[in-house]
Amino acid sequence: MLENCQDAKERWGGVSQIIDRWLAERQEMLVRYCSLSNHQKKPDDTRGETLRTLCQIMVDYVSAGHFEVYDQLIKEGQDFGDEKALKEGAEHFKVVDATTEGILDFNDKYLETDDLSSLDVDLSNLGETLEARFAAEDRMIAVLHSAHKDLVDE
């Protein structure tokens, strides 16, 4: 039994590290987003560099979620046999998935243009999209990972 607990700590402690790293990347993305939003009165060349950095971090964040974090969360729910959490997590994932296209469209638009005339409106829309995504991701973490923490720490 002690061995099983140790295995669980090693396995799901790693998931915690993945999530922590991913959430740190989210924080960096938000800092860049806010910085870009605050550049409204600055020249477009200054905003352009900040925008490229935001897009790069944003695509990395979205990719890490889809190809690393969500899979780990689902696997954890499956390994703990938590059907209720898996069902709820799937509902939250639908919200997350629905935001992906808008985020990638924003990225594609601003990688292909130096015209920043609609950037303020697009940033506002992006902010709403990110807010919905983060809320759904946080709920996924809560039901598929945090809910099992006590079982791992035993």
Short mmCIF file of N, CA and C in Angstrom, two decimals:
data_model
loop_
_atom_site.label_atom_id
_atom_site.label_comp_id
_atom_site.label_asym_id
_atom_site.label_seq_id
_atom_site.Cartn_x
_atom_site.Cartn_y
_atom_site.Cartn_z
N MET A 1 0.82 -1.19 0.00
CA MET A 1 0.00 0.00 0.00
C MET A 1 0.86 1.26 0.00
N LEU A 2 1.91 1.28 0.81
CA LEU A 2 2.81 2.42 0.85
C LEU A 2 3.44 2.64 -0.53
N GLU A 3 3.77 1.55 -1.19
CA GLU A 3 4.36 1.65 -2.51
C GLU A 3 3.38 2.28 -3.49
N ASN A 4 2.11 1.91 -3.41
CA ASN A 4 1.10 2.50 -4.29
C ASN A 4 0.96 3.99 -4.03
N CYS A 5 1.02 4.41 -2.78
CA CYS A 5 0.94 5.83 -2.45
C CYS A 5 2.13 6.58 -3.04
N GLN A 6 3.31 5.98 -2.93
CA GLN A 6 4.51 6.61 -3.47
C GLN A 6 4.39 6.74 -4.99
N ASP A 7 3.90 5.68 -5.65
CA ASP A 7 3.70 5.75 -7.10
C ASP A 7 2.74 6.87 -7.46
N ALA A 8 1.67 7.00 -6.70
CA ALA A 8 0.68 8.06 -6.97
C ALA A 8 1.32 9.43 -6.79
N LYS A 9 2.11 9.60 -5.74
CA LYS A 9 2.77 10.89 -5.51
C LYS A 9 3.70 11.22 -6.68
N GLU A 10 4.46 10.24 -7.12
CA GLU A 10 5.37 10.49 -8.23
C GLU A 10 4.61 10.81 -9.51
N ARG A 11 3.58 10.03 -9.77
CA ARG A 11 2.81 10.21 -11.00
C ARG A 11 2.07 11.54 -11.00
N TRP A 12 1.29 11.82 -9.97
CA TRP A 12 0.44 13.01 -9.99
C TRP A 12 1.16 14.25 -9.49
N GLY A 13 2.26 14.07 -8.77
CA GLY A 13 3.09 15.22 -8.45
C GLY A 13 3.66 15.83 -9.71
N GLY A 14 3.98 14.97 -10.67
CA GLY A 14 4.46 15.44 -11.98
C GLY A 14 3.41 16.23 -12.72
N VAL A 15 2.16 15.81 -12.58
CA VAL A 15 1.07 16.55 -13.21
C VAL A 15 0.97 17.94 -12.59
N SER A 16 1.12 18.01 -11.27
CA SER A 16 1.09 19.31 -10.60
C SER A 16 2.18 20.22 -11.16
N GLN A 17 3.36 19.68 -11.41
CA GLN A 17 4.45 20.48 -11.96
C GLN A 17 4.12 20.96 -13.38
N ILE A 18 3.52 20.09 -14.17
CA ILE A 18 3.11 20.46 -15.53
C ILE A 18 2.09 21.59 -15.47
N ILE A 19 1.11 21.45 -14.60
CA ILE A 19 0.07 22.47 -14.46
C ILE A 19 0.68 23.77 -13.96
N ASP A 20 1.55 23.70 -12.97
CA ASP A 20 2.19 24.91 -12.43
C ASP A 20 2.97 25.65 -13.52
N ARG A 21 3.71 24.90 -14.31
CA ARG A 21 4.51 25.51 -15.40
C ARG A 21 3.57 26.16 -16.43
N TRP A 22 2.49 25.47 -16.74
CA TRP A 22 1.52 25.95 -17.71
C TRP A 22 0.82 27.22 -17.20
N LEU A 23 0.46 27.23 -15.92
CA LEU A 23 -0.19 28.41 -15.35
C LEU A 23 0.77 29.59 -15.26
N ALA A 24 2.05 29.32 -15.08
CA ALA A 24 3.05 30.40 -15.11
C ALA A 24 3.12 30.99 -16.51
N GLU A 25 3.00 30.14 -17.52
CA GLU A 25 2.98 30.62 -18.90
C GLU A 25 1.72 31.47 -19.14
N ARG A 26 0.61 31.05 -18.55
CA ARG A 26 -0.63 31.84 -18.65
C ARG A 26 -0.40 33.23 -18.06
N GLN A 27 0.24 33.28 -16.91
CA GLN A 27 0.50 34.56 -16.26
C GLN A 27 1.36 35.46 -17.15
N GLU A 28 2.37 34.88 -17.76
CA GLU A 28 3.23 35.65 -18.67
C GLU A 28 2.42 36.17 -19.86
N MET A 29 1.52 35.34 -20.37
CA MET A 29 0.68 35.74 -21.48
C MET A 29 -0.21 36.93 -21.06
N LEU A 30 -0.77 36.86 -19.86
CA LEU A 30 -1.62 37.95 -19.38
C LEU A 30 -0.83 39.25 -19.19
N VAL A 31 0.39 39.13 -18.73
CA VAL A 31 1.24 40.31 -18.59
C VAL A 31 1.45 40.95 -19.96
N ARG A 32 1.73 40.13 -20.96
CA ARG A 32 1.94 40.66 -22.33
C ARG A 32 0.65 41.26 -22.88
N TYR A 33 -0.47 40.59 -22.62
CA TYR A 33 -1.77 41.09 -23.07
C TYR A 33 -2.03 42.47 -22.46
N CYS A 34 -1.85 42.59 -21.17
CA CYS A 34 -2.08 43.87 -20.48
C CYS A 34 -1.12 44.94 -20.97
N SER A 35 0.12 44.55 -21.19
CA SER A 35 1.12 45.49 -21.70
C SER A 35 0.70 46.01 -23.07
N LEU A 36 0.21 45.13 -23.90
CA LEU A 36 -0.23 45.51 -25.24
C LEU A 36 -1.46 46.40 -25.17
N SER A 37 -2.38 46.06 -24.30
CA SER A 37 -3.59 46.88 -24.13
C SER A 37 -3.24 48.27 -23.64
N ASN A 38 -2.21 48.40 -22.83
CA ASN A 38 -1.79 49.69 -22.31
C ASN A 38 -0.96 50.50 -23.30
N HIS A 39 -0.60 49.89 -24.42
CA HIS A 39 0.21 50.58 -25.43
C HIS A 39 -0.65 51.37 -26.42
N GLN A 40 -1.92 51.53 -26.15
CA GLN A 40 -2.82 52.15 -27.12
C GLN A 40 -2.35 53.51 -27.63
N LYS A 41 -1.65 54.23 -26.82
CA LYS A 41 -1.22 55.57 -27.25
C LYS A 41 0.23 55.58 -27.74
N LYS A 42 0.82 54.42 -27.87
CA LYS A 42 2.21 54.33 -28.33
C LYS A 42 2.24 54.03 -29.83
N PRO A 43 3.39 54.26 -30.46
CA PRO A 43 3.50 54.01 -31.91
C PRO A 43 3.29 52.53 -32.24
N ASP A 44 2.81 52.28 -33.46
CA ASP A 44 2.52 50.92 -33.89
C ASP A 44 3.76 50.02 -33.89
N ASP A 45 4.96 50.59 -34.14
CA ASP A 45 6.14 49.74 -34.16
C ASP A 45 6.43 49.16 -32.77
N THR A 46 6.14 49.91 -31.71
CA THR A 46 6.31 49.40 -30.34
C THR A 46 5.27 48.33 -30.05
N ARG A 47 4.05 48.58 -30.48
CA ARG A 47 2.96 47.61 -30.26
C ARG A 47 3.20 46.35 -31.07
N GLY A 48 3.78 46.49 -32.25
CA GLY A 48 3.99 45.32 -33.12
C GLY A 48 4.88 44.27 -32.48
N GLU A 49 5.95 44.71 -31.85
CA GLU A 49 6.86 43.77 -31.19
C GLU A 49 6.18 43.10 -30.00
N THR A 50 5.45 43.87 -29.21
CA THR A 50 4.72 43.31 -28.07
C THR A 50 3.67 42.34 -28.56
N LEU A 51 3.00 42.67 -29.66
CA LEU A 51 1.98 41.81 -30.25
C LEU A 51 2.58 40.48 -30.71
N ARG A 52 3.71 40.51 -31.36
CA ARG A 52 4.36 39.26 -31.81
C ARG A 52 4.72 38.37 -30.62
N THR A 53 5.21 38.99 -29.56
CA THR A 53 5.56 38.23 -28.37
C THR A 53 4.31 37.61 -27.75
N LEU A 54 3.24 38.39 -27.65
CA LEU A 54 1.98 37.87 -27.13
C LEU A 54 1.51 36.68 -27.96
N CYS A 55 1.52 36.81 -29.26
CA CYS A 55 1.05 35.74 -30.14
C CYS A 55 1.87 34.46 -29.94
N GLN A 56 3.16 34.60 -29.83
CA GLN A 56 4.02 33.44 -29.64
C GLN A 56 3.70 32.73 -28.33
N ILE A 57 3.61 33.48 -27.25
CA ILE A 57 3.30 32.90 -25.95
C ILE A 57 1.91 32.28 -25.96
N MET A 58 0.96 32.96 -26.60
CA MET A 58 -0.41 32.49 -26.63
C MET A 58 -0.52 31.15 -27.38
N VAL A 59 0.14 31.03 -28.50
CA VAL A 59 0.09 29.78 -29.26
C VAL A 59 0.79 28.66 -28.48
N ASP A 60 1.90 28.97 -27.83
CA ASP A 60 2.57 27.97 -27.00
C ASP A 60 1.65 27.51 -25.86
N TYR A 61 0.97 28.45 -25.24
CA TYR A 61 0.06 28.14 -24.13
C TYR A 61 -1.09 27.24 -24.61
N VAL A 62 -1.71 27.61 -25.70
CA VAL A 62 -2.83 26.83 -26.24
C VAL A 62 -2.35 25.43 -26.62
N SER A 63 -1.20 25.35 -27.25
CA SER A 63 -0.65 24.04 -27.65
C SER A 63 -0.34 23.17 -26.44
N ALA A 64 0.26 23.74 -25.43
CA ALA A 64 0.57 22.97 -24.22
C ALA A 64 -0.71 22.45 -23.58
N GLY A 65 -1.74 23.27 -23.57
CA GLY A 65 -3.02 22.81 -23.03
C GLY A 65 -3.55 21.63 -23.79
N HIS A 66 -3.61 21.75 -25.10
CA HIS A 66 -4.20 20.69 -25.92
C HIS A 66 -3.35 19.43 -26.00
N PHE A 67 -2.05 19.59 -26.00
CA PHE A 67 -1.19 18.42 -26.24
C PHE A 67 -0.50 17.88 -25.00
N GLU A 68 -0.72 18.52 -23.87
CA GLU A 68 -0.06 18.05 -22.66
C GLU A 68 -0.99 18.07 -21.45
N VAL A 69 -1.49 19.23 -21.11
CA VAL A 69 -2.22 19.41 -19.84
C VAL A 69 -3.56 18.69 -19.84
N TYR A 70 -4.40 18.92 -20.84
CA TYR A 70 -5.73 18.33 -20.83
C TYR A 70 -5.66 16.81 -20.83
N ASP A 71 -4.73 16.25 -21.60
CA ASP A 71 -4.56 14.79 -21.61
C ASP A 71 -4.22 14.27 -20.23
N GLN A 72 -3.34 14.97 -19.53
CA GLN A 72 -2.95 14.55 -18.18
C GLN A 72 -4.13 14.63 -17.22
N LEU A 73 -4.92 15.68 -17.34
CA LEU A 73 -6.08 15.83 -16.48
C LEU A 73 -7.09 14.70 -16.70
N ILE A 74 -7.33 14.39 -17.95
CA ILE A 74 -8.28 13.31 -18.27
C ILE A 74 -7.73 11.97 -17.79
N LYS A 75 -6.47 11.74 -18.00
CA LYS A 75 -5.85 10.49 -17.54
C LYS A 75 -5.97 10.35 -16.02
N GLU A 76 -5.76 11.45 -15.31
CA GLU A 76 -5.88 11.40 -13.86
C GLU A 76 -7.31 11.04 -13.45
N GLY A 77 -8.30 11.67 -14.08
CA GLY A 77 -9.69 11.34 -13.78
C GLY A 77 -10.00 9.88 -14.06
N GLN A 78 -9.44 9.36 -15.17
CA GLN A 78 -9.65 7.95 -15.52
C GLN A 78 -8.98 7.03 -14.51
N ASP A 79 -7.76 7.35 -14.14
CA ASP A 79 -7.02 6.50 -13.20
C ASP A 79 -7.67 6.46 -11.82
N PHE A 80 -8.33 7.54 -11.45
CA PHE A 80 -9.03 7.56 -10.17
C PHE A 80 -10.47 7.07 -10.31
N GLY A 81 -10.86 6.70 -11.54
CA GLY A 81 -12.21 6.19 -11.77
C GLY A 81 -13.29 7.21 -11.44
N ASP A 82 -13.00 8.47 -11.66
CA ASP A 82 -13.91 9.55 -11.29
C ASP A 82 -14.80 9.93 -12.48
N GLU A 83 -15.83 9.15 -12.70
CA GLU A 83 -16.72 9.36 -13.85
C GLU A 83 -17.42 10.72 -13.80
N LYS A 84 -17.84 11.13 -12.61
CA LYS A 84 -18.51 12.42 -12.47
C LYS A 84 -17.57 13.55 -12.91
N ALA A 85 -16.32 13.49 -12.46
CA ALA A 85 -15.34 14.51 -12.82
C ALA A 85 -15.04 14.48 -14.32
N LEU A 86 -14.97 13.28 -14.89
CA LEU A 86 -14.70 13.17 -16.32
C LEU A 86 -15.83 13.79 -17.14
N LYS A 87 -17.05 13.56 -16.69
CA LYS A 87 -18.20 14.13 -17.40
C LYS A 87 -18.19 15.65 -17.30
N GLU A 88 -17.96 16.17 -16.09
CA GLU A 88 -17.91 17.62 -15.91
C GLU A 88 -16.72 18.21 -16.67
N GLY A 89 -15.58 17.53 -16.61
CA GLY A 89 -14.40 18.00 -17.33
C GLY A 89 -14.64 18.09 -18.83
N ALA A 90 -15.39 17.12 -19.37
CA ALA A 90 -15.71 17.13 -20.80
C ALA A 90 -16.56 18.35 -21.17
N GLU A 91 -17.46 18.73 -20.29
CA GLU A 91 -18.29 19.92 -20.54
C GLU A 91 -17.41 21.18 -20.54
N HIS A 92 -16.48 21.25 -19.62
CA HIS A 92 -15.59 22.42 -19.57
C HIS A 92 -14.65 22.43 -20.78
N PHE A 93 -14.24 21.23 -21.22
CA PHE A 93 -13.37 21.16 -22.38
C PHE A 93 -14.07 21.69 -23.63
N LYS A 94 -15.37 21.49 -23.73
CA LYS A 94 -16.12 22.03 -24.88
C LYS A 94 -15.98 23.55 -24.95
N VAL A 95 -16.03 24.20 -23.79
CA VAL A 95 -15.87 25.65 -23.74
C VAL A 95 -14.45 26.02 -24.17
N VAL A 96 -13.47 25.31 -23.63
CA VAL A 96 -12.07 25.55 -23.98
C VAL A 96 -11.86 25.38 -25.48
N ASP A 97 -12.35 24.28 -25.99
CA ASP A 97 -12.17 23.97 -27.41
C ASP A 97 -12.81 25.03 -28.30
N ALA A 98 -13.97 25.54 -27.87
CA ALA A 98 -14.66 26.56 -28.65
C ALA A 98 -13.87 27.87 -28.72
N THR A 99 -13.00 28.12 -27.77
CA THR A 99 -12.21 29.36 -27.77
C THR A 99 -10.95 29.25 -28.63
N THR A 100 -10.54 28.04 -28.92
CA THR A 100 -9.26 27.84 -29.62
C THR A 100 -9.24 28.51 -30.98
N GLU A 101 -10.30 28.36 -31.75
CA GLU A 101 -10.32 28.93 -33.10
C GLU A 101 -10.16 30.45 -33.07
N GLY A 102 -10.85 31.11 -32.15
CA GLY A 102 -10.75 32.57 -32.05
C GLY A 102 -9.34 33.03 -31.70
N ILE A 103 -8.70 32.28 -30.81
CA ILE A 103 -7.33 32.62 -30.41
C ILE A 103 -6.38 32.44 -31.59
N LEU A 104 -6.52 31.33 -32.29
CA LEU A 104 -5.65 31.08 -33.44
C LEU A 104 -5.93 32.05 -34.58
N ASP A 105 -7.19 32.44 -34.77
CA ASP A 105 -7.52 33.44 -35.79
C ASP A 105 -6.85 34.78 -35.47
N PHE A 106 -6.88 35.17 -34.19
CA PHE A 106 -6.20 36.39 -33.78
C PHE A 106 -4.72 36.30 -34.12
N ASN A 107 -4.11 35.19 -33.76
CA ASN A 107 -2.69 34.98 -34.05
C ASN A 107 -2.42 35.07 -35.55
N ASP A 108 -3.20 34.35 -36.34
CA ASP A 108 -2.99 34.34 -37.79
C ASP A 108 -3.15 35.73 -38.40
N LYS A 109 -4.15 36.45 -37.94
CA LYS A 109 -4.40 37.80 -38.47
C LYS A 109 -3.20 38.71 -38.24
N TYR A 110 -2.66 38.67 -37.03
CA TYR A 110 -1.60 39.62 -36.70
C TYR A 110 -0.21 39.13 -37.06
N LEU A 111 -0.08 37.90 -37.47
CA LEU A 111 1.19 37.45 -38.04
C LEU A 111 1.30 37.89 -39.49
N GLU A 112 0.14 38.12 -40.11
CA GLU A 112 0.12 38.42 -41.54
C GLU A 112 -0.08 39.89 -41.87
N THR A 113 -0.15 40.75 -40.87
CA THR A 113 -0.40 42.15 -41.17
C THR A 113 0.36 43.07 -40.23
N ASP A 114 0.68 44.23 -40.77
CA ASP A 114 1.24 45.30 -39.94
C ASP A 114 0.17 46.35 -39.66
N ASP A 115 -1.04 46.12 -40.18
CA ASP A 115 -2.16 47.03 -39.98
C ASP A 115 -2.77 46.77 -38.60
N LEU A 116 -2.56 47.70 -37.70
CA LEU A 116 -3.04 47.54 -36.33
C LEU A 116 -4.28 48.38 -36.06
N SER A 117 -4.96 48.83 -37.12
CA SER A 117 -6.10 49.73 -36.95
C SER A 117 -7.26 49.07 -36.19
N SER A 118 -7.42 47.77 -36.29
CA SER A 118 -8.52 47.09 -35.59
C SER A 118 -8.02 46.33 -34.35
N LEU A 119 -6.78 46.57 -33.97
CA LEU A 119 -6.19 45.82 -32.86
C LEU A 119 -6.93 46.03 -31.55
N ASP A 120 -7.33 47.24 -31.25
CA ASP A 120 -7.99 47.49 -29.96
C ASP A 120 -9.30 46.70 -29.84
N VAL A 121 -10.09 46.67 -30.90
CA VAL A 121 -11.33 45.90 -30.90
C VAL A 121 -11.01 44.41 -30.80
N ASP A 122 -10.01 43.96 -31.55
CA ASP A 122 -9.63 42.54 -31.53
C ASP A 122 -9.09 42.14 -30.16
N LEU A 123 -8.34 43.03 -29.52
CA LEU A 123 -7.83 42.74 -28.18
C LEU A 123 -8.98 42.60 -27.18
N SER A 124 -9.98 43.44 -27.32
CA SER A 124 -11.14 43.36 -26.43
C SER A 124 -11.84 42.01 -26.60
N ASN A 125 -12.04 41.61 -27.84
CA ASN A 125 -12.67 40.31 -28.11
C ASN A 125 -11.79 39.17 -27.61
N LEU A 126 -10.50 39.29 -27.82
CA LEU A 126 -9.57 38.27 -27.34
C LEU A 126 -9.63 38.16 -25.82
N GLY A 127 -9.70 39.29 -25.14
CA GLY A 127 -9.79 39.28 -23.68
C GLY A 127 -11.00 38.51 -23.19
N GLU A 128 -12.14 38.70 -23.85
CA GLU A 128 -13.35 37.97 -23.48
C GLU A 128 -13.19 36.47 -23.74
N THR A 129 -12.55 36.14 -24.84
CA THR A 129 -12.31 34.73 -25.19
C THR A 129 -11.39 34.09 -24.16
N LEU A 130 -10.31 34.78 -23.82
CA LEU A 130 -9.37 34.24 -22.84
C LEU A 130 -10.02 34.08 -21.47
N GLU A 131 -10.86 35.03 -21.09
CA GLU A 131 -11.55 34.94 -19.80
C GLU A 131 -12.42 33.69 -19.72
N ALA A 132 -13.17 33.41 -20.79
CA ALA A 132 -14.01 32.21 -20.82
C ALA A 132 -13.15 30.95 -20.79
N ARG A 133 -12.06 30.97 -21.53
CA ARG A 133 -11.16 29.81 -21.57
C ARG A 133 -10.55 29.54 -20.20
N PHE A 134 -10.03 30.58 -19.56
CA PHE A 134 -9.38 30.40 -18.26
C PHE A 134 -10.36 29.87 -17.22
N ALA A 135 -11.58 30.37 -17.23
CA ALA A 135 -12.57 29.89 -16.27
C ALA A 135 -12.85 28.39 -16.48
N ALA A 136 -12.98 27.98 -17.72
CA ALA A 136 -13.22 26.56 -18.01
C ALA A 136 -12.00 25.71 -17.67
N GLU A 137 -10.82 26.20 -17.98
CA GLU A 137 -9.60 25.45 -17.64
C GLU A 137 -9.47 25.30 -16.13
N ASP A 138 -9.73 26.37 -15.40
CA ASP A 138 -9.63 26.31 -13.94
C ASP A 138 -10.61 25.29 -13.37
N ARG A 139 -11.80 25.21 -13.92
CA ARG A 139 -12.78 24.22 -13.46
C ARG A 139 -12.29 22.81 -13.81
N MET A 140 -11.70 22.63 -14.97
CA MET A 140 -11.15 21.31 -15.33
C MET A 140 -10.09 20.89 -14.32
N ILE A 141 -9.21 21.81 -13.99
CA ILE A 141 -8.15 21.51 -13.01
C ILE A 141 -8.78 21.15 -11.67
N ALA A 142 -9.79 21.90 -11.28
CA ALA A 142 -10.44 21.66 -9.98
C ALA A 142 -11.08 20.28 -9.92
N VAL A 143 -11.81 19.89 -10.95
CA VAL A 143 -12.55 18.62 -10.88
C VAL A 143 -11.71 17.41 -11.25
N LEU A 144 -10.71 17.59 -12.10
CA LEU A 144 -9.92 16.44 -12.56
C LEU A 144 -8.57 16.29 -11.87
N HIS A 145 -8.11 17.32 -11.18
CA HIS A 145 -6.81 17.22 -10.53
C HIS A 145 -6.89 17.57 -9.04
N SER A 146 -7.30 18.78 -8.74
CA SER A 146 -7.31 19.21 -7.35
C SER A 146 -8.20 18.34 -6.47
N ALA A 147 -9.27 17.82 -7.04
CA ALA A 147 -10.19 16.97 -6.27
C ALA A 147 -9.52 15.68 -5.79
N HIS A 148 -8.43 15.28 -6.43
CA HIS A 148 -7.75 14.03 -6.07
C HIS A 148 -6.49 14.25 -5.24
N LYS A 149 -6.15 15.50 -4.98
CA LYS A 149 -4.92 15.81 -4.25
C LYS A 149 -4.83 15.08 -2.92
N ASP A 150 -5.91 15.04 -2.16
CA ASP A 150 -5.90 14.38 -0.86
C ASP A 150 -5.62 12.89 -1.01
N LEU A 151 -6.10 12.30 -2.08
CA LEU A 151 -5.85 10.86 -2.29
C LEU A 151 -4.39 10.60 -2.60
N VAL A 152 -3.73 11.52 -3.26
CA VAL A 152 -2.31 11.37 -3.59
C VAL A 152 -1.45 11.65 -2.37
N ASP A 153 -1.83 12.62 -1.55
CA ASP A 153 -1.01 13.03 -0.41
C ASP A 153 -1.08 12.06 0.78
N GLU A 154 -1.99 11.11 0.73
CA GLU A 154 -2.13 10.19 1.86
C GLU A 154 -0.90 9.32 2.03
#
